[in-house]
Coordinates of C-alpha atoms and ligand atoms in Angstrom, one line a residue:
X259 CA 85.6 80.1 103.5
X260 CA 88.3 82.3 102.2
X261 CA 91.7 82.0 103.8
X262 CA 94.1 84.7 104.6
X263 CA 96.2 83.5 101.6
X264 CA 93.3 83.7 99.2
X265 CA 92.4 87.2 100.5
X266 CA 96.0 88.5 100.1
X267 CA 96.2 87.0 96.5
X268 CA 92.9 88.7 95.7
X269 CA 93.7 92.1 97.2
X270 CA 97.3 92.3 96.0
X271 CA 96.1 91.4 92.5
X272 CA 93.5 94.1 92.5
X273 CA 94.5 97.3 90.6
X274 CA 94.1 100.7 92.1
X275 CA 96.7 103.4 92.2
X276 CA 95.9 106.6 94.1
X277 CA 93.0 108.4 92.5
X278 CA 92.1 105.3 90.4
X279 CA 90.7 103.0 93.2
X280 CA 87.5 101.8 91.4
X281 CA 88.4 98.1 91.1
X282 CA 89.8 97.6 94.6
X283 CA 86.9 99.7 96.0
X284 CA 84.4 97.3 94.4
X285 CA 86.1 94.3 96.1
X286 CA 86.1 96.1 99.5
X287 CA 82.4 97.0 99.2
X288 CA 81.6 93.4 98.5
X289 CA 83.5 92.2 101.6
X290 CA 82.2 95.0 103.8
X291 CA 78.6 94.1 102.8
X292 CA 79.2 90.6 104.2
X293 CA 80.8 91.8 107.4
X294 CA 79.1 95.0 108.5
X295 CA 75.6 96.4 108.9
X296 CA 75.9 99.5 106.6
X297 CA 78.3 100.3 103.8
X298 CA 78.8 103.9 102.7
X299 CA 81.1 105.6 100.2
X300 CA 82.5 109.1 100.9
X301 CA 82.4 111.8 98.2
X302 CA 86.1 111.2 97.6
X303 CA 85.6 107.4 97.3
X304 CA 86.7 105.9 100.6
X305 CA 84.5 103.0 101.8
X306 CA 83.0 103.0 105.3
X307 CA 81.6 99.7 106.7
X308 CA 79.7 100.2 110.0
X309 CA 79.2 97.4 112.4
X310 CA 76.8 98.4 115.1
X311 CA 77.3 98.0 118.8
X312 CA 75.2 95.3 120.5
X313 CA 74.9 91.7 119.5
X314 CA 75.9 90.1 116.3
X315 CA 75.2 91.5 112.8
X316 CA 71.6 92.2 111.9
X317 CA 70.6 91.0 108.5
X318 CA 68.5 94.1 107.8
X319 CA 69.8 96.2 104.9
X320 CA 69.7 99.3 107.0
X321 CA 70.6 102.9 106.5
X322 CA 70.3 103.7 110.2
X323 CA 73.6 105.5 110.1
X324 CA 72.7 107.9 112.8
X325 CA 70.6 105.5 115.0
X326 CA 73.3 104.7 117.5
X327 CA 74.5 106.6 120.6
X328 CA 77.4 104.2 121.1
X329 CA 81.0 105.5 121.0
X330 CA 82.7 105.1 117.6
X331 CA 85.9 103.2 116.9
X332 CA 87.4 103.9 113.5
X333 CA 89.9 101.3 112.1
X334 CA 91.3 102.2 108.7
X335 CA 93.7 101.1 106.0
X336 CA 94.5 102.9 102.8
X337 CA 93.5 100.8 99.8
X338 CA 95.4 102.6 97.0
X339 CA 98.8 101.5 95.8
X340 CA 101.7 103.2 94.1
X341 CA 101.4 103.1 90.3
X342 CA 102.2 104.8 87.1
X343 CA 100.3 107.0 84.7
X344 CA 100.5 107.5 80.9
X345 CA 101.9 110.9 79.9
X346 CA 102.3 110.4 76.1
X347 CA 102.6 107.9 73.3
X348 CA 105.6 108.3 71.0
X349 CA 106.0 105.9 68.0
X350 CA 103.8 103.3 69.7
X351 CA 105.8 103.4 73.0
X352 CA 104.1 104.6 76.1
X353 CA 105.8 107.2 78.3
X354 CA 104.8 107.5 81.9
X355 CA 105.1 109.2 85.2
X356 CA 104.9 108.0 88.8
X357 CA 101.9 107.9 91.1
X358 CA 103.4 107.8 94.5
X359 CA 107.0 107.3 95.6
X360 CA 109.0 104.9 93.4
X361 CA 112.6 104.0 93.0
X362 CA 112.8 104.0 89.2
X363 CA 115.7 101.5 89.4
X364 CA 113.2 98.7 90.3
X365 CA 111.0 99.4 87.2
X366 CA 113.0 98.1 84.1
X367 CA 111.8 94.7 82.9
X368 CA 108.6 94.7 84.9
X369 CA 105.3 93.3 83.5
X370 CA 102.5 95.9 83.7
X371 CA 98.9 96.4 82.9
X372 CA 97.9 99.5 81.0
X373 CA 94.4 100.4 81.9
X374 CA 93.1 102.1 78.8
X375 CA 89.9 101.6 76.9
X376 CA 91.0 98.0 77.1
X377 CA 93.3 96.6 79.8
X378 CA 96.5 95.8 77.9
X379 CA 99.5 93.7 79.1
X380 CA 102.8 95.5 78.6
X381 CA 106.4 95.4 79.5
X382 CA 108.7 98.2 80.7
X383 CA 111.6 98.3 78.2
X384 CA 114.9 100.1 78.1
X385 CA 117.8 100.4 75.6
X386 CA 120.0 97.2 75.4
X387 CA 123.4 97.3 77.1
X388 CA 125.1 96.8 73.8
X389 CA 124.2 100.3 72.6
X390 CA 125.0 102.1 75.8
X391 CA 128.2 104.2 76.1
X392 CA 130.6 103.4 78.9
X393 CA 129.3 106.5 80.7
X394 CA 125.6 105.5 80.3
X395 CA 126.3 102.1 81.7
X396 CA 127.6 103.5 85.0
X397 CA 124.4 105.4 85.6
X398 CA 121.1 104.0 86.9
X399 CA 118.1 104.3 84.6
X400 CA 115.7 107.1 85.3
X401 CA 112.0 107.4 84.3
X402 CA 113.0 109.2 81.1
X403 CA 115.0 106.2 79.9
X404 CA 112.0 103.8 80.3
X405 CA 108.9 103.2 78.2
X406 CA 106.1 100.6 77.9
X407 CA 105.7 98.3 75.0
X408 CA 102.2 96.9 74.5
X409 CA 103.1 95.4 71.1
X410 CA 100.9 97.8 69.1
X411 CA 101.3 100.2 66.2
X412 CA 101.3 103.9 67.2
X413 CA 97.9 104.4 65.7
X414 CA 96.3 101.5 67.5
X415 CA 97.9 102.3 70.8
X416 CA 96.6 105.9 70.5
X417 CA 93.1 104.5 69.9
X418 CA 93.1 102.5 73.1
X419 CA 95.4 104.4 75.4
X420 CA 95.2 108.1 76.5
X421 CA 97.3 110.3 78.7
X422 CA 96.1 110.0 82.3
X423 CA 95.4 106.2 82.0
X424 CA 96.5 104.2 85.0
X425 CA 99.4 101.7 84.8
X426 CA 99.9 99.0 87.5
X427 CA 102.4 96.2 88.0
X428 CA 101.4 92.7 86.9
X429 CA 102.7 90.5 89.6
X430 CA 101.1 87.4 91.2
X431 CA 101.9 86.7 94.8
X432 CA 105.0 84.5 95.3
X433 CA 104.8 82.0 98.1
X434 CA 108.2 81.9 99.9
X435 CA 109.3 79.5 102.7
X436 CA 108.0 79.9 106.2
X437 CA 104.6 81.3 105.2
X438 CA 106.3 84.4 103.8
X439 CA 104.8 86.1 100.7
X440 CA 106.3 88.5 98.1
X441 CA 104.3 90.6 95.7
X442 CA 103.0 94.0 94.6
X443 CA 100.8 96.4 96.6
X444 CA 101.2 94.7 100.0
X445 CA 101.5 98.4 101.0
X446 CA 98.8 98.6 101.9
X447 CA 96.5 95.7 100.8
X448 CA 98.1 93.6 103.5
X449 CA 96.4 96.0 105.9
X450 CA 93.1 95.8 104.0
X451 CA 93.2 92.1 104.4
X452 CA 94.0 92.5 108.2
X453 CA 91.0 94.9 108.4
X454 CA 88.7 92.3 106.9
X455 CA 90.1 89.6 109.2
X456 CA 89.5 92.0 112.1
X457 CA 85.8 92.3 111.1
X458 CA 85.5 88.5 110.8
X459 CA 86.8 88.0 114.3
X460 CA 84.2 90.4 115.6
X461 CA 81.3 88.7 113.9
X462 CA 79.9 86.8 116.9
X463 CA 80.9 89.1 119.8
X464 CA 78.8 91.7 121.6
X465 CA 80.4 95.1 121.2
X466 CA 79.9 98.2 123.3
X467 CA 81.2 100.5 120.6
X468 CA 80.2 101.0 117.0
X469 CA 83.0 99.8 114.7
X470 CA 83.7 101.9 111.6
X471 CA 86.0 100.0 109.2
X472 CA 87.4 102.3 106.5
X473 CA 89.3 101.6 103.3
X474 CA 90.7 104.9 102.3
X475 CA 91.7 106.4 99.0
X476 CA 94.6 108.8 98.2
X477 CA 97.4 107.9 100.7
X478 CA 100.3 107.2 98.3
X479 CA 99.9 110.2 96.0
X480 CA 100.9 112.9 98.3
X481 CA 101.6 113.7 101.9
X482 CA 98.0 115.1 102.3
X483 CA 96.2 112.0 103.4
X484 CA 92.9 113.4 102.1
X485 CA 91.0 110.1 102.1
X486 CA 91.7 109.5 105.8
X487 CA 91.2 113.1 106.7
X488 CA 87.7 113.4 105.2
X489 CA 86.5 110.0 106.3
X490 CA 87.6 110.7 109.9
X491 CA 85.9 114.1 109.7
X492 CA 82.7 112.4 108.6
X493 CA 82.8 109.8 111.3
X494 CA 84.2 111.9 114.2
X495 CA 85.3 108.8 116.2
X496 CA 86.3 108.8 119.8
X497 CA 89.3 106.7 118.9
X498 CA 91.0 105.8 115.6
X499 CA 93.5 103.3 114.4
X500 CA 95.6 103.3 111.3
X501 CA 96.7 100.0 109.9
X502 CA 99.8 100.3 107.6
X503 CA 103.1 98.6 106.8
X504 CA 106.5 99.6 108.1
X505 CA 110.1 98.9 107.1
X506 CA 111.3 95.5 108.5
X507 CA 114.9 94.5 108.9
X508 CA 116.5 93.1 105.7
X509 CA 119.9 92.8 104.1
X510 CA 121.4 96.3 104.0
X511 CA 118.8 97.5 106.5
X512 CA 119.5 95.8 109.8
X513 CA 119.0 98.7 112.2
X514 CA 118.0 96.9 115.4
X515 CA 115.4 99.5 116.1
X516 CA 113.4 98.2 113.1
X517 CA 111.0 95.3 113.6
X518 CA 111.4 91.9 112.1
X519 CA 109.0 90.0 109.8
X520 CA 107.2 87.1 111.6
X521 CA 107.6 88.6 115.1
X522 CA 104.1 90.1 115.3
X523 CA 102.5 93.4 114.4
X524 CA 104.0 96.6 115.6
X525 CA 102.4 99.0 118.1
X526 CA 103.6 102.5 117.3
X527 CA 104.6 105.0 120.0
X528 CA 105.5 108.7 119.8
X529 CA 104.2 112.2 119.3
X530 CA 101.7 111.1 116.6
X531 CA 100.2 108.5 118.9
X532 CA 97.8 109.1 121.8
X533 CA 99.6 107.9 125.0
X534 CA 96.5 106.3 126.5
X535 CA 95.7 104.5 123.2
X536 CA 99.3 103.2 123.0
X537 CA 99.2 101.9 126.6
X538 CA 95.8 100.2 126.2
X539 CA 96.9 98.5 123.1
X540 CA 100.1 97.3 124.7
X541 CA 98.1 96.0 127.7
X542 CA 95.7 94.2 125.3
X543 CA 98.7 92.5 123.6
X544 CA 100.2 91.5 127.0
X545 CA 96.9 90.3 128.5
X546 CA 96.2 88.0 125.5
X547 CA 99.8 86.9 125.1
X548 CA 99.9 88.2 121.5
X549 CA 103.4 88.6 120.1
X550 CA 104.1 92.2 119.2
X551 CA 106.8 94.7 118.6
X552 CA 107.1 98.4 119.4
X553 CA 108.0 101.0 116.8
X554 CA 109.0 104.5 117.8
X555 CA 108.4 107.8 115.9
X556 CA 109.6 111.1 117.2
X557 CA 107.2 113.0 114.9
X558 CA 105.2 112.3 111.8
X559 CA 104.6 108.6 111.3
X560 CA 104.0 109.3 107.5
X561 CA 100.8 107.3 107.7
X562 CA 97.1 108.2 107.8
X563 CA 97.5 108.4 111.6
X564 CA 99.2 111.8 111.1
X565 CA 96.1 113.4 109.6
X566 CA 93.5 111.6 111.6
X567 CA 95.1 112.8 114.8
X568 CA 94.5 116.4 113.8
X569 CA 91.0 116.1 112.3
X570 CA 88.1 118.0 113.8
X571 CA 88.7 118.6 117.5
X572 CA 91.5 116.1 117.4
X573 CA 91.1 112.3 117.5
X574 CA 93.0 110.0 119.9
X575 CA 94.9 107.9 117.4
X576 CA 96.9 104.7 117.4
X577 CA 98.9 102.9 114.7
X578 CA 99.4 99.2 114.2
X579 CA 101.9 98.2 111.6
X580 CA 102.8 95.1 109.6
X581 CA 106.6 94.7 109.0
X582 CA 107.5 94.7 105.3
X583 CA 110.7 94.2 103.4
X584 CA 111.5 96.0 100.1
X585 CA 108.7 98.6 100.4
X586 CA 107.5 100.2 97.2
X587 CA 108.9 97.5 94.9
X588 CA 107.3 94.6 92.9
X589 CA 108.4 92.1 95.6
X590 CA 107.3 93.6 98.9
X591 CA 107.8 90.8 101.3
X592 CA 106.0 89.9 104.6
X593 CA 105.0 87.1 106.9
X594 CA 101.3 86.0 106.8
X595 CA 101.3 85.6 110.6
X596 CA 101.9 89.4 111.0
X597 CA 98.7 90.1 109.1
X598 CA 96.8 87.7 111.3
X599 CA 98.5 89.1 114.4
X600 CA 97.4 92.7 113.6
X601 CA 93.8 91.5 113.2
X602 CA 93.9 89.6 116.5
X603 CA 95.4 92.5 118.4
X604 CA 92.7 95.0 117.1
X605 CA 89.8 92.6 117.6
X606 CA 90.9 91.8 121.2
X607 CA 91.1 95.5 121.8
X608 CA 87.7 96.3 120.2
X609 CA 86.0 93.4 122.2
X610 CA 87.3 94.9 125.5
X611 CA 86.2 98.4 124.9
X612 CA 83.4 99.7 127.2
X613 CA 81.5 102.9 127.9
X614 CA 84.0 103.9 130.5
X615 CA 86.9 103.8 128.0
X616 CA 85.0 106.5 125.9
X617 CA 84.6 108.7 129.0
X618 CA 88.2 108.2 130.0
X619 CA 89.4 109.3 126.5
X620 CA 87.1 112.3 126.5
X621 CA 87.3 113.4 130.2
X622 CA 90.6 112.5 131.7
X623 CA 92.9 113.0 128.7
X624 CA 91.1 115.5 126.6
X625 CA 89.5 118.3 128.6
X626 CA 92.3 118.2 131.2
X627 CA 90.6 120.6 133.5
X628 CA 92.8 122.8 135.5
X629 CA 92.5 122.6 139.3
X630 CA 90.6 125.9 139.3
X631 CA 88.1 124.7 136.8
X632 CA 87.5 121.7 138.9
X633 CA 87.0 123.8 142.0
X634 CA 84.5 126.1 140.2
X635 CA 82.6 123.0 139.0
X636 CA 82.4 121.7 142.6
X637 CA 81.2 125.1 143.9
X638 CA 78.5 125.3 141.2
X639 CA 77.4 121.8 142.0
X640 CA 77.1 122.7 145.7
X641 CA 75.1 125.9 144.8
X642 CA 72.8 123.9 142.6
X643 CA 72.3 121.4 145.3
X644 CA 71.5 124.2 147.9
X645 CA 68.9 125.7 145.5
X646 CA 67.2 122.4 145.0
X647 CA 66.8 121.9 148.8
Ligands
ZN709 ZN1 103.4 103.3 100.8

């Protein structure tokens, strides 16, 4: 059986910047096939694993996607990572641009993979300090100062590498003390691992809702969240959860409003989060004595929760976050227990869902009938009853 550690090693080590998710998608498909009844891929490349309501998993390789009347719970994590992309090759040195939001100051001296016609190991080089002017030494390096060396002649590099090829960090997971881990792409593969763990925990339970586990493309490349938007539109769930990472306290960032690593997953609250969903999730954590923290967002959570909330007729949306230090670097750092905690919280929530919960989300909090509409409805019902007599 794969442990959480193995799973994080595997998914952190997979390569897939936004728009280039093929390799990580293949891994997700393989895991979803073990854990869900049906696996589908959206036109944009997000993966949907459907676990049907009822008993435990059926072994039938079914395509009965529309066979269920059960309410739908969507739980998603984006599977893309921030990366780099080749722009040009000059004298054998590869120039590049960012995919997603980088601090270029963390890039010099990193090991990378250049995913050309072959996957080539490379290093990000820069000019040695000896040749810099006093003025240059005072300034941080920018992307224009950096280049990748794959050790090839210009001609050979041009044969194997083309503008538009993906570049990702080469970084194995580093085990730290206290079951902490550091590595690349924990944003958001830690959540992909939590999503798989969530599905594992549901394997032998009877569920009243269909579970739609989704690994989404295209979160890091822009603020458009198109993977999450289109998958949510396809599924039209009664309730959706986004799983993502959030800034944890660290040296230089000890705002007490921020969560801490190792203290449990965060339950987000604020305008982007449906109040009933927040409350139910918090109650679930309390009832099961699961350690958790609360994160607060006045507006946009800058996660897929933002887009899912406004998809279709609007989807009641919640957000569960894993605290992470040094976000968008090669040494993103977290506690394994927070991944486990996020999975436990969501599986406890999913196991407790019943048909009345679906009605409550639709009826009481969505249609919000005015007093007059209610009165009219009562009159109509009375009239109908009279007619039937
Ligand atoms: Zn991110």
